PDB file of C-alpha atoms and ligand atoms in Angstrom:
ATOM      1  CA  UNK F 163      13.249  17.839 -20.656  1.00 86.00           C
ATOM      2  CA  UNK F 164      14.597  17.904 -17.010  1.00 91.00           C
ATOM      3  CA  UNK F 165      13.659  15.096 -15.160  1.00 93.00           C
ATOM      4  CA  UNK F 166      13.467  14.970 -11.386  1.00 94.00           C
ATOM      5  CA  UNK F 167      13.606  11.195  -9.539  1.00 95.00           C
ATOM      6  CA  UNK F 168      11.946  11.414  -5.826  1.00 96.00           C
ATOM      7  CA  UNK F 169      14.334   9.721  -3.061  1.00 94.00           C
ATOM      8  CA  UNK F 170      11.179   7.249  -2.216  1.00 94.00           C
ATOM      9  CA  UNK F 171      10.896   5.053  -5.592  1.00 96.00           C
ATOM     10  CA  UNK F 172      10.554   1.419  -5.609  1.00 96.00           C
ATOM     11  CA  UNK F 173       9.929  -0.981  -2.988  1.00 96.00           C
ATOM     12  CA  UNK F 174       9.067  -0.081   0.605  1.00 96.00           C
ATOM     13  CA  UNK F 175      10.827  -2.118   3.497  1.00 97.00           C
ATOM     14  CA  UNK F 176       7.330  -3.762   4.198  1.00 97.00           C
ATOM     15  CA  UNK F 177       7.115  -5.359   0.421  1.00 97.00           C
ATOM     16  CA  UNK F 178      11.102  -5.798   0.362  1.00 97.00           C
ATOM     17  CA  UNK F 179      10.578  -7.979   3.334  1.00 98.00           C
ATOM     18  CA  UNK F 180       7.438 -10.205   1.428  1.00 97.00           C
ATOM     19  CA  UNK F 181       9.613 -10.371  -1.678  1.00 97.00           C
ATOM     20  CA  UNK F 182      12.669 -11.686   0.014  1.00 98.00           C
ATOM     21  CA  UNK F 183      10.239 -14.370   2.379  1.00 98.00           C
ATOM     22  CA  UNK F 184       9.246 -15.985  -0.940  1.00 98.00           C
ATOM     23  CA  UNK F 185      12.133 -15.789  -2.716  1.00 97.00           C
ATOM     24  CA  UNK F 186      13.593 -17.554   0.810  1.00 98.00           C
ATOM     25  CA  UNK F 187      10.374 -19.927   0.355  1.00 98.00           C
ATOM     26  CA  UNK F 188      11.319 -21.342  -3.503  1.00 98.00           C
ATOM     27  CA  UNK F 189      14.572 -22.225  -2.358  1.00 97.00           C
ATOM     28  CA  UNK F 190      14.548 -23.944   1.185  1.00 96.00           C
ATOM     29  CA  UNK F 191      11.057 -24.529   2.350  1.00 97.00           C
ATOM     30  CA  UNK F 192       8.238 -26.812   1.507  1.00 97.00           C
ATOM     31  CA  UNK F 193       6.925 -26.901  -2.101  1.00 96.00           C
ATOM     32  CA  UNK F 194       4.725 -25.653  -3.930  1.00 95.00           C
ATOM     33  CA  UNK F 195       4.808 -22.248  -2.388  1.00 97.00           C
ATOM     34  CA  UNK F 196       1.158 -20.586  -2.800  1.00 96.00           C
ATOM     35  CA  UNK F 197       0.269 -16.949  -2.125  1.00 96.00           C
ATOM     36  CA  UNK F 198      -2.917 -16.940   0.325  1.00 93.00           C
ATOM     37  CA  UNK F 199      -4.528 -13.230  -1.646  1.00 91.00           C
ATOM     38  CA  UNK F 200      -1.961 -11.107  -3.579  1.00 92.00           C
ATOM     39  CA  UNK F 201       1.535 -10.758  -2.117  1.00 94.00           C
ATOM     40  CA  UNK F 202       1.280  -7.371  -2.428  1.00 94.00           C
ATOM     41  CA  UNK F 203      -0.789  -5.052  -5.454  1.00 92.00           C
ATOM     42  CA  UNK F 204       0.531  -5.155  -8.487  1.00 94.00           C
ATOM     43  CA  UNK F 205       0.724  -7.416 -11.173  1.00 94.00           C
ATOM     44  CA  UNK F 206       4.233  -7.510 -12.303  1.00 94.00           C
ATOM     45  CA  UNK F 207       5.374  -8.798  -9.094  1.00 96.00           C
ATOM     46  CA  UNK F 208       2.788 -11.736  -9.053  1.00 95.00           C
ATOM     47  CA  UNK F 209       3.796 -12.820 -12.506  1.00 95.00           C
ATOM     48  CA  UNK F 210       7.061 -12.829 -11.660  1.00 95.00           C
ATOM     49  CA  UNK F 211       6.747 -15.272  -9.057  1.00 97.00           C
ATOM     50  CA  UNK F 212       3.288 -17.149 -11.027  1.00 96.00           C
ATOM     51  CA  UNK F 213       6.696 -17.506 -13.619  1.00 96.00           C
ATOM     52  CA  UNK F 214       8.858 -19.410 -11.111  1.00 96.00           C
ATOM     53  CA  UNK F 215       6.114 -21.862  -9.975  1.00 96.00           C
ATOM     54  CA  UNK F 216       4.180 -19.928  -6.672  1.00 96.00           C
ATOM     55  CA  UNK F 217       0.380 -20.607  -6.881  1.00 95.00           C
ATOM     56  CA  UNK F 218      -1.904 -18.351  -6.023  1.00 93.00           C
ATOM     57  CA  UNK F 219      -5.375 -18.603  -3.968  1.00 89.00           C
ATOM     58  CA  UNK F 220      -7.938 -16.427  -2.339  1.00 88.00           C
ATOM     59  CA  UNK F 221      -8.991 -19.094   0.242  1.00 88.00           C
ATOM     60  CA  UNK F 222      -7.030 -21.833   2.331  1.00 88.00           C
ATOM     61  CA  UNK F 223      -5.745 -24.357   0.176  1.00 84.00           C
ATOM     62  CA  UNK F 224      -7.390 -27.786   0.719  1.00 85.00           C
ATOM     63  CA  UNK F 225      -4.217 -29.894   0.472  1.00 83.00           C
ATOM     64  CA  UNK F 226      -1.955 -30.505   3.739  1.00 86.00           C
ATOM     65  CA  UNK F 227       1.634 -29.879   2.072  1.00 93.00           C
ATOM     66  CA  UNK F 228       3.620 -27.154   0.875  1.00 95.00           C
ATOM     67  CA  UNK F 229       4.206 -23.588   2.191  1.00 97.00           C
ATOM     68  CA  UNK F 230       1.637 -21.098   2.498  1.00 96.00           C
ATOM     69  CA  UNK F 231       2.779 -17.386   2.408  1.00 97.00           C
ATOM     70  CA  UNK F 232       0.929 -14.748   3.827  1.00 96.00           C
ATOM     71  CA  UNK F 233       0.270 -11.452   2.019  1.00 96.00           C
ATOM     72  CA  UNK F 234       2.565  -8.450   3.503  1.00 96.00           C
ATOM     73  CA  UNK F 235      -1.206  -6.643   3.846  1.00 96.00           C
ATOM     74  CA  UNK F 236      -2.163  -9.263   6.393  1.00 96.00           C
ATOM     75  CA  UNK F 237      -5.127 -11.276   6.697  1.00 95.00           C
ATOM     76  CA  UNK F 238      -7.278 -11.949   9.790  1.00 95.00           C
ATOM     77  CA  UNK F 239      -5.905 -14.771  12.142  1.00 94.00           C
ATOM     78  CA  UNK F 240      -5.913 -18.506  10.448  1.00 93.00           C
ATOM     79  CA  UNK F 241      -6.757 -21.642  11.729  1.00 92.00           C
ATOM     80  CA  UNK F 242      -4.194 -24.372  12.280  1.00 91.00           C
ATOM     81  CA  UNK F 243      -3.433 -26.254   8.998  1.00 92.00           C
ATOM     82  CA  UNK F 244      -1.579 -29.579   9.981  1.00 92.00           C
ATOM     83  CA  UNK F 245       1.227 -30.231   7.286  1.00 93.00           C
ATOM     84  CA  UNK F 246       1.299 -26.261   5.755  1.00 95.00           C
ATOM     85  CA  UNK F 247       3.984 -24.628   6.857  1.00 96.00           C
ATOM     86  CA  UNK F 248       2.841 -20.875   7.126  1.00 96.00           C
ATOM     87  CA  UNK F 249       5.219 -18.131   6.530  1.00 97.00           C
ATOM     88  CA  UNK F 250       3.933 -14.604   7.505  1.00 97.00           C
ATOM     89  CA  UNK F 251       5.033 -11.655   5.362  1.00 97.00           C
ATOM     90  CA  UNK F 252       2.326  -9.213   7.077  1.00 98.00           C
ATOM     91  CA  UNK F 253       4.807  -6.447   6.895  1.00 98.00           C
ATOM     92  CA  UNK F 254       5.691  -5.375  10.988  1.00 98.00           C
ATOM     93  CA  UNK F 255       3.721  -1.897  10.110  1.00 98.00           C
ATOM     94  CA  UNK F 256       0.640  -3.457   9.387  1.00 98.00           C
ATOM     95  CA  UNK F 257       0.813  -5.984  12.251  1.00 98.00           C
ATOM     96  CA  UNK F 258       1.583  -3.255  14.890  1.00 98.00           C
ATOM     97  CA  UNK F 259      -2.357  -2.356  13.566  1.00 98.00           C
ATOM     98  CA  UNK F 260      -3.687  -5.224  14.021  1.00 98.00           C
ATOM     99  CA  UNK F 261      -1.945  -5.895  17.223  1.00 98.00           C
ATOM    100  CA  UNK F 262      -3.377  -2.297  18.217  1.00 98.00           C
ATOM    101  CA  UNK F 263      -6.981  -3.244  17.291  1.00 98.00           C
ATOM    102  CA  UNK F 264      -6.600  -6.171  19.541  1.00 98.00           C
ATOM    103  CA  UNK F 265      -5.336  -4.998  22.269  1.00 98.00           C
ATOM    104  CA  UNK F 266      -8.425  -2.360  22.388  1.00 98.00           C
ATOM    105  CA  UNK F 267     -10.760  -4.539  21.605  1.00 98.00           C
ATOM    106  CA  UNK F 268      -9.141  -6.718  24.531  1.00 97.00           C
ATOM    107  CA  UNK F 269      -9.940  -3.521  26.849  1.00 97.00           C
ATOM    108  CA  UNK F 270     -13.625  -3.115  25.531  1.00 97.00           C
ATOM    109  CA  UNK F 271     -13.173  -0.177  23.401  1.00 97.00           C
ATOM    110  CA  UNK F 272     -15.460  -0.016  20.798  1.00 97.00           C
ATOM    111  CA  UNK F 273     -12.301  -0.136  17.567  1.00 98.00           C
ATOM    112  CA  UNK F 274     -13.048   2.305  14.755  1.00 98.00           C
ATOM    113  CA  UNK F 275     -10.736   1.769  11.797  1.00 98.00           C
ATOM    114  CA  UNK F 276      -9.930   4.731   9.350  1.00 98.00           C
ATOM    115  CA  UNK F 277      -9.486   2.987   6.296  1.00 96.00           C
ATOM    116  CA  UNK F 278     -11.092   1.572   3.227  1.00 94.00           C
ATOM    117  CA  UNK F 279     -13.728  -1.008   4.025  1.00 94.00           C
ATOM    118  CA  UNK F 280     -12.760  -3.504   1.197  1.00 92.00           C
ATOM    119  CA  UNK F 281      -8.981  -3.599   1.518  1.00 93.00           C
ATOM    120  CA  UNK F 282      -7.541  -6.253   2.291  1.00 93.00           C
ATOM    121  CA  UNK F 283      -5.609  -4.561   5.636  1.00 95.00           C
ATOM    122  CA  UNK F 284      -9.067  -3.266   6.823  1.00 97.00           C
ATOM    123  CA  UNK F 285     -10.516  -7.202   6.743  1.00 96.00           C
ATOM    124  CA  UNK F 286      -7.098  -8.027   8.368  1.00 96.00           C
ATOM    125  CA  UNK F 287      -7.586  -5.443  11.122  1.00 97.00           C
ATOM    126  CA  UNK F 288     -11.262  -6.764  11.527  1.00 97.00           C
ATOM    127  CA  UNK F 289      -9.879  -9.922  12.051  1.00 96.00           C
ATOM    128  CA  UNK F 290      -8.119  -8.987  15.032  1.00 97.00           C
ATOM    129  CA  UNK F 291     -10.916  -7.066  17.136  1.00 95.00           C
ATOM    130  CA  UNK F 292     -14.613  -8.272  16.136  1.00 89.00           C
ATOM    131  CA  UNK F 293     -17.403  -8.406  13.771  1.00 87.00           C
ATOM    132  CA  UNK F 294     -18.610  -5.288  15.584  1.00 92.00           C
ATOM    133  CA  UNK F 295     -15.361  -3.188  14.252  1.00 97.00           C
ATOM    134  CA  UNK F 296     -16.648   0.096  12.646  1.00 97.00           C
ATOM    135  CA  UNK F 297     -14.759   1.221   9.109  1.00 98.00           C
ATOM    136  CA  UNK F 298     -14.831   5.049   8.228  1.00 98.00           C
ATOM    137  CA  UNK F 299     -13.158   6.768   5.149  1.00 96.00           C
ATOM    138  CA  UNK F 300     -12.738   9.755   6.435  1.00 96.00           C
ATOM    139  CA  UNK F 301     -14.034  12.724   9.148  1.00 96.00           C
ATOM    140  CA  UNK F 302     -17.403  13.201   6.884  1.00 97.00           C
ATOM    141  CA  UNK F 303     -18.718   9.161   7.524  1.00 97.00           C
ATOM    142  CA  UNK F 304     -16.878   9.897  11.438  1.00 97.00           C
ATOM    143  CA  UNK F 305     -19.227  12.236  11.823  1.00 96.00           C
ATOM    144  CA  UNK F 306     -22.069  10.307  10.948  1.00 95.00           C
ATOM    145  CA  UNK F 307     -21.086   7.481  13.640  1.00 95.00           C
ATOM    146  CA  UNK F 308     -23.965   6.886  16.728  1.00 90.00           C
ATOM    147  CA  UNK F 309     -22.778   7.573  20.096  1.00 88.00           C
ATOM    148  CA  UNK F 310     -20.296   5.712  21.452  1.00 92.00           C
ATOM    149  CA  UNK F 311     -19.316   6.018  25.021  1.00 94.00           C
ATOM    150  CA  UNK F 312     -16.155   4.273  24.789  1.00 97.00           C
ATOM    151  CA  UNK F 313     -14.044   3.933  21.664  1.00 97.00           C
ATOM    152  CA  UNK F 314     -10.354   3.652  20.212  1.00 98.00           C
ATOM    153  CA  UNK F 315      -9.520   4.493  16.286  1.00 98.00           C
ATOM    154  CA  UNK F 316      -6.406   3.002  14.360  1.00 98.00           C
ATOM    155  CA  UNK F 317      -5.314   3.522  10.991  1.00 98.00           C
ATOM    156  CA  UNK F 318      -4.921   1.803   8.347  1.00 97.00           C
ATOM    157  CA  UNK F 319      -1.151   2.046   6.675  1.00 95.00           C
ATOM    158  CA  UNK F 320      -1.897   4.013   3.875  1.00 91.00           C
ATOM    159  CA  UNK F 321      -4.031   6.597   5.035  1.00 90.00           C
ATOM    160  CA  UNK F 322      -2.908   9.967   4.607  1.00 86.00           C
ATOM    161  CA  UNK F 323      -2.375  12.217   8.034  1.00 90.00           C
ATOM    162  CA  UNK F 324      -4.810  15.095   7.362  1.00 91.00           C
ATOM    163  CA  UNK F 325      -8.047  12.787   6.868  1.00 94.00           C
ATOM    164  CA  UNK F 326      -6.524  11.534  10.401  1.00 96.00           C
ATOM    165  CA  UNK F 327      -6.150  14.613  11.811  1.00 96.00           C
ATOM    166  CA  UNK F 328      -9.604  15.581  10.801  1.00 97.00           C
ATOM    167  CA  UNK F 329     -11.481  12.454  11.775  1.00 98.00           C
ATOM    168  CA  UNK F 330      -9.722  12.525  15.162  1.00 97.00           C
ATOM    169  CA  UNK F 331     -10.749  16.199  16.000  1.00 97.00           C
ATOM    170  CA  UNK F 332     -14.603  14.927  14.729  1.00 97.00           C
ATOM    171  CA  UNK F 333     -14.374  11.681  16.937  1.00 97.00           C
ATOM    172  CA  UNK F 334     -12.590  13.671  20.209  1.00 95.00           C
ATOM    173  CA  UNK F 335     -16.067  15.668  20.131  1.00 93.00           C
ATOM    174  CA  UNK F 336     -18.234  12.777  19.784  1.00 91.00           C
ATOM    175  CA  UNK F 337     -16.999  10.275  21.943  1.00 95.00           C
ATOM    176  CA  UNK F 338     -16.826  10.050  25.747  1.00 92.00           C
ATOM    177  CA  UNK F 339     -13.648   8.062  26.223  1.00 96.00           C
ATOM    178  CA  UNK F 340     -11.536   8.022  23.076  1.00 97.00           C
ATOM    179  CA  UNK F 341      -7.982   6.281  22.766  1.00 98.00           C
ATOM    180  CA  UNK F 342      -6.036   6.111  19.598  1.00 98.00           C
ATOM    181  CA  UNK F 343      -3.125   4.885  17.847  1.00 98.00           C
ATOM    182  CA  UNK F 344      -1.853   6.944  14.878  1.00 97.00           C
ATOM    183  CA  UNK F 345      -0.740   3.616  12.711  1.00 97.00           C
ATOM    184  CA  UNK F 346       0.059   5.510   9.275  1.00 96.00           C
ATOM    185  CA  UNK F 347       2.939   4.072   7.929  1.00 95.00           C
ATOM    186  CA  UNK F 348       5.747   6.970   8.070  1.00 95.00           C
ATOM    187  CA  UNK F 349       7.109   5.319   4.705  1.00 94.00           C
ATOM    188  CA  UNK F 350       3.791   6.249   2.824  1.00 91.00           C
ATOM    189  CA  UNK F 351       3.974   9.527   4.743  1.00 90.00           C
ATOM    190  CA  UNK F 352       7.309  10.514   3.594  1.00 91.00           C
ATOM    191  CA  UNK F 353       6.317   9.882  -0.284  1.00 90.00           C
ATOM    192  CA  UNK F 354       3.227  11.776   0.378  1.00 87.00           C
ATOM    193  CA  UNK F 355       5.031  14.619   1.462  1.00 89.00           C
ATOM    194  CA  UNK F 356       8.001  14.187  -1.309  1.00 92.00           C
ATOM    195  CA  UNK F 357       5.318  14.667  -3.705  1.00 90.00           C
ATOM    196  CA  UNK F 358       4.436  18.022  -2.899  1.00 89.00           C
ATOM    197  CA  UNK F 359       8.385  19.039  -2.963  1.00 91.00           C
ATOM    198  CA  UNK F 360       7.936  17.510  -6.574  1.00 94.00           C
ATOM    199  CA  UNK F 361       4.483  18.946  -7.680  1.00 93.00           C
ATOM    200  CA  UNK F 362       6.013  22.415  -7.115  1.00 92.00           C
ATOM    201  CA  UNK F 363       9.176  22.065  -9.362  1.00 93.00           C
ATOM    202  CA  UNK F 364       7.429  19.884 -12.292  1.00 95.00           C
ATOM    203  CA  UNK F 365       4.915  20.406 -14.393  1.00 92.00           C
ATOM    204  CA  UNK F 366       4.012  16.988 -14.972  1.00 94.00           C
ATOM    205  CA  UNK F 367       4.535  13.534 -12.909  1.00 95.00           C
ATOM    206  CA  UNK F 368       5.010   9.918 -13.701  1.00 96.00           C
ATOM    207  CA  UNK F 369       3.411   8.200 -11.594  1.00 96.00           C
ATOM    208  CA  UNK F 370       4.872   4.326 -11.128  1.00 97.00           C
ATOM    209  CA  UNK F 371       3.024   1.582 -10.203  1.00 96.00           C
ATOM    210  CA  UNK F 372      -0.525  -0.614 -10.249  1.00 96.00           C
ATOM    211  CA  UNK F 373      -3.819   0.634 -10.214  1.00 94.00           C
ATOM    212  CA  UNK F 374      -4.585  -2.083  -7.414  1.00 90.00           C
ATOM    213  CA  UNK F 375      -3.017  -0.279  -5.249  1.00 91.00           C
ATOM    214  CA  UNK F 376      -3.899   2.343  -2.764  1.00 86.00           C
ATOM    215  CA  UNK F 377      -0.843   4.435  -2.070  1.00 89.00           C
ATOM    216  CA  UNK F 378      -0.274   5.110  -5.415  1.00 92.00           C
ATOM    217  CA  UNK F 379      -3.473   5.293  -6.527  1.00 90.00           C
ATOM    218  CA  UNK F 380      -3.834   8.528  -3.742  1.00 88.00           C
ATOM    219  CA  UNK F 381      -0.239   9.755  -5.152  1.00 91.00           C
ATOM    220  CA  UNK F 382      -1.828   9.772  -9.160  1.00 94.00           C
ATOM    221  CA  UNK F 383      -5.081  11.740  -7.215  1.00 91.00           C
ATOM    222  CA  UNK F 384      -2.455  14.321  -5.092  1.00 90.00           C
ATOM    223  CA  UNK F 385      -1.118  15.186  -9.165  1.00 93.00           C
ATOM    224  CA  UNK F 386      -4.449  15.494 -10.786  1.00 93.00           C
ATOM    225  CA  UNK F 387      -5.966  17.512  -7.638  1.00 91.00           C
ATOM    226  CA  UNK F 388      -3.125  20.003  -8.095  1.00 89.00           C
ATOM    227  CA  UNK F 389      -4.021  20.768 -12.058  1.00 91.00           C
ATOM    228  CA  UNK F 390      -0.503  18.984 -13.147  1.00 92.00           C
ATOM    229  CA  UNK F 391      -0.630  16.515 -16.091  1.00 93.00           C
ATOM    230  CA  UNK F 392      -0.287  12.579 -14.823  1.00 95.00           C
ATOM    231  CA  UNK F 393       1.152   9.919 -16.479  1.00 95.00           C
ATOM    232  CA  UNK F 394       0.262   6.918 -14.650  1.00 96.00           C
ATOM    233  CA  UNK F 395       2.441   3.577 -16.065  1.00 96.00           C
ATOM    234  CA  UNK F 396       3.155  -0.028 -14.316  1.00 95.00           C
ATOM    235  CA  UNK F 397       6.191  -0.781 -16.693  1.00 95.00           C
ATOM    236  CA  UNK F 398       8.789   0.385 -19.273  1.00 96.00           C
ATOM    237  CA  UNK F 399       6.902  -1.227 -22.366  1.00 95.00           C
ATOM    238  CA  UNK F 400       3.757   1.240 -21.148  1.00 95.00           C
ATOM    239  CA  UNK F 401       6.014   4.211 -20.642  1.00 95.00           C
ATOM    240  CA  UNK F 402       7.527   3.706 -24.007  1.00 93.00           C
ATOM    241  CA  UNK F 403       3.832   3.379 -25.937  1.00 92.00           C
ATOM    242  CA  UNK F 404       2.770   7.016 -23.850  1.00 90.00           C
ATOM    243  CA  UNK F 405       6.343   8.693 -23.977  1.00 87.00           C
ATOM    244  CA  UNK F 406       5.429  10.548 -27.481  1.00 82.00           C
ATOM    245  CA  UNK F 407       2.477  12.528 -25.632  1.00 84.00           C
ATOM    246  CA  UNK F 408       4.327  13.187 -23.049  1.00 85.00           C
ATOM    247  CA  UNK F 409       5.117  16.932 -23.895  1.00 85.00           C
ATOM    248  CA  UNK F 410       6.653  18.848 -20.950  1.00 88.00           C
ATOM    249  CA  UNK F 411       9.591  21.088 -19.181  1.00 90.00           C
ATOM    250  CA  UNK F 412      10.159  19.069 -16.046  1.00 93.00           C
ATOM    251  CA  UNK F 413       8.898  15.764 -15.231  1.00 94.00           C
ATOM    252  CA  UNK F 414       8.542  14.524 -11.745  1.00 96.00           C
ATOM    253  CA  UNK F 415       9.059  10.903 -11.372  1.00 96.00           C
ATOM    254  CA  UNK F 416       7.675   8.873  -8.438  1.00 96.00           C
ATOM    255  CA  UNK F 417       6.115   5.448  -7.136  1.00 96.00           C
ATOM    256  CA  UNK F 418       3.793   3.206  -5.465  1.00 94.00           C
ATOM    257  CA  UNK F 419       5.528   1.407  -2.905  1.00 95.00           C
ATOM    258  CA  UNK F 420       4.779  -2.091  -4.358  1.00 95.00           C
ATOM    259  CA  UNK F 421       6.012  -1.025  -7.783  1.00 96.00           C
ATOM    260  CA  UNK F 422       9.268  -3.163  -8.548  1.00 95.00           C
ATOM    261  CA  UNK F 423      12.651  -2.094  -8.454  1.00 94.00           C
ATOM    262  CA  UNK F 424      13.454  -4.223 -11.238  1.00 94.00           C
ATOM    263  CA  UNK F 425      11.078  -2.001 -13.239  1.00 95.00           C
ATOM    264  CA  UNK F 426      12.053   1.154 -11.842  1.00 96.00           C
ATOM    265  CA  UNK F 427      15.683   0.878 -13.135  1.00 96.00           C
ATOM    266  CA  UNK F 428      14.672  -0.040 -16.424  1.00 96.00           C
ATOM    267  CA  UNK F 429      12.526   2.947 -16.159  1.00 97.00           C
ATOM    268  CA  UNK F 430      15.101   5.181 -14.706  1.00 96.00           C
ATOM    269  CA  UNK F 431      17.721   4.034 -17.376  1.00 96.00           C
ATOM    270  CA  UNK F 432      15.349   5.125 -20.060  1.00 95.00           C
ATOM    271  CA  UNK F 433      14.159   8.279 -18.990  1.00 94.00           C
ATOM    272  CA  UNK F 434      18.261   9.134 -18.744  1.00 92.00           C
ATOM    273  CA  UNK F 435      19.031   8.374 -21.970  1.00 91.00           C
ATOM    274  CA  UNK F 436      15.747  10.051 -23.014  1.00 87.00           C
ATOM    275  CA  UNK F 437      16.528  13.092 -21.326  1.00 83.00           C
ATOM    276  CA  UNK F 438      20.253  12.849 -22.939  1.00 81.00           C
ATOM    277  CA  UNK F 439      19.281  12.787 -26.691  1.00 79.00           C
ATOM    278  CA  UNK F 440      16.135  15.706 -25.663  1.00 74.00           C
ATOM    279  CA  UNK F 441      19.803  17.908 -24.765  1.00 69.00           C
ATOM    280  CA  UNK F 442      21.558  17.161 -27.429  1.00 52.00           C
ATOM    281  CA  UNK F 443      18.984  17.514 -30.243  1.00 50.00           C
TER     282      UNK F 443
HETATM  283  S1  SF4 D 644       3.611   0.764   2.733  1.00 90.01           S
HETATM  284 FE1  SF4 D 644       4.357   0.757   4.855  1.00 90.01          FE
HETATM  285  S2  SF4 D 644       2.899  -0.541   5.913  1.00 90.01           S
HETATM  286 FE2  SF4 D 644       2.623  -0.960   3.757  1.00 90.01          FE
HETATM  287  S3  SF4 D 644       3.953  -2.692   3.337  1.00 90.01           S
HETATM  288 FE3  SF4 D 644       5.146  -0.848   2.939  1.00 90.01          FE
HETATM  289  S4  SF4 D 644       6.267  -0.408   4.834  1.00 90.01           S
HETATM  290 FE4  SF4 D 644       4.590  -1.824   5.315  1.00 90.01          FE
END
């Protein structure tokens, strides 16, 4: 079995930079450190931190001590909490988004976000214009949006650049005034388009990282949409229990950007030494 590794594995800057803020946190700030939603989606990374002592919370913590840390997808503005220190670990992608959406909304443009109406970046965003913020998935609900006489659309991160393009060309013909900011993250971009280098040489792909999260959930969907077999795994102890089906010529291996690098080296180590013995036998 040849195995392929794409450039882009493993952390992005964005969750390189929440990582390092908390590890920063446990050591010189106040204690405990809590997590205001999850640092960033996937699991392995919260335990690792649940394991040295962060707590973690979907709402604002009700005691006035300790350091609260906020998620590297953002969250709408908070309040002032006397005694919390706050540390923000919106990643500087997302908040160039939100700081879009405000400034927009600042200049009475109606703010359309492409994006996913339940992620946590989209409530973010929200947060930052008004209630009256309009959420599309893609050019299809875009072209189902009332007329709007003035109106600005932003991005969120993970999108990928040919529902923008599409939903763009839909909203340039339906709205009077448009403005835009294309706020796709070029990090996510580049692995998109790495994966299609990939697809083309392998005939199946490992796919790295949690099903929580959006970028690689749209990197398994990119495999399976292009008839190649996906094996979708979170850790080394999962891609040991599936590495007896996995029955190919050339295996592409990529990742999520929130999947650990921890994880991916252990995974990368084994897949070597797989690929080793596969020779020699
Ligand atoms: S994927 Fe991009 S926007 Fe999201 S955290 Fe990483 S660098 Fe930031």
């Amino acid at each position: 079995m040849k195995i392929f590794f794409a450039k882009n594995i493993g952390f992005c800057s964005g969750v390189k930079r929440a990582v390092a803020i908390t590890e920063g946190a446990l050591k010189k700030d106040p204690q405990p450190v809590r997590f205001l939603g999850e640092l960033v989606h996937n699991e392995n990374v919260l335990e690792h931190f649940l394991k040295k002592g962060v707590r973690f919370g979907k709402k604002l913590p009700k005691v006035k001590k300790g350091t609260l840390i906020i998620q590297a997808h953002g969250r709408p503005p908070l309040p002032h909490l006397p005694g919390i220190t706050v540390k923000d670990a919106t990643c500087p992608l997302v908040k160039r988004v939100q700081l879009a959406a405000r400034d927009f909304h600042q200049k009475k443009y109606q703010v359309i976000i492409l994006g996913d109406k339940k992620h946590s970046e989209v409530l973010g965003i929200k947060g930052y214009a008004n209630k009256k913020t309009l959420v599309v998935k893609d050019e299809k609900e875009a072209a189902r949006l009332p007329f709007i006489k003035k109106a600005a659309l932003v991005v969120q991160t993970t999108q990928n650049q040919e529902t923008f393009n599409k939903t763009l060309k839909i909203l340039k013909k339906k709205i009077k005034e448009l403005n835009y900011a294309n706020t796709i993250c070029p990090e996510v971009s580049a692995r998109q388009k790495e994966i299609k280098d990939i697809l083309e040489k392998c005939d199946a792909i490992l796919v790295i990282g949690s099903r929580l999260s959006a970028n690689t959930r749209r990197l398994a969907e990119k495999t399976e949409s292009l008839g190649k077999k996906l094996i979708w795994i979170n850790s080394l102890k999962e891609l040991k229990s599936q590495m007896p089906q996995i029955k190919c010529q050339k295996l592409g291996v990529i990742s999520g950007t929130s999947a650990p690098d921890w994880e991916i080296d252990k995974i990368k180590k084994y897949l070597k030494n797989y690929a080793k013995k596969n020779q020699s036998n």
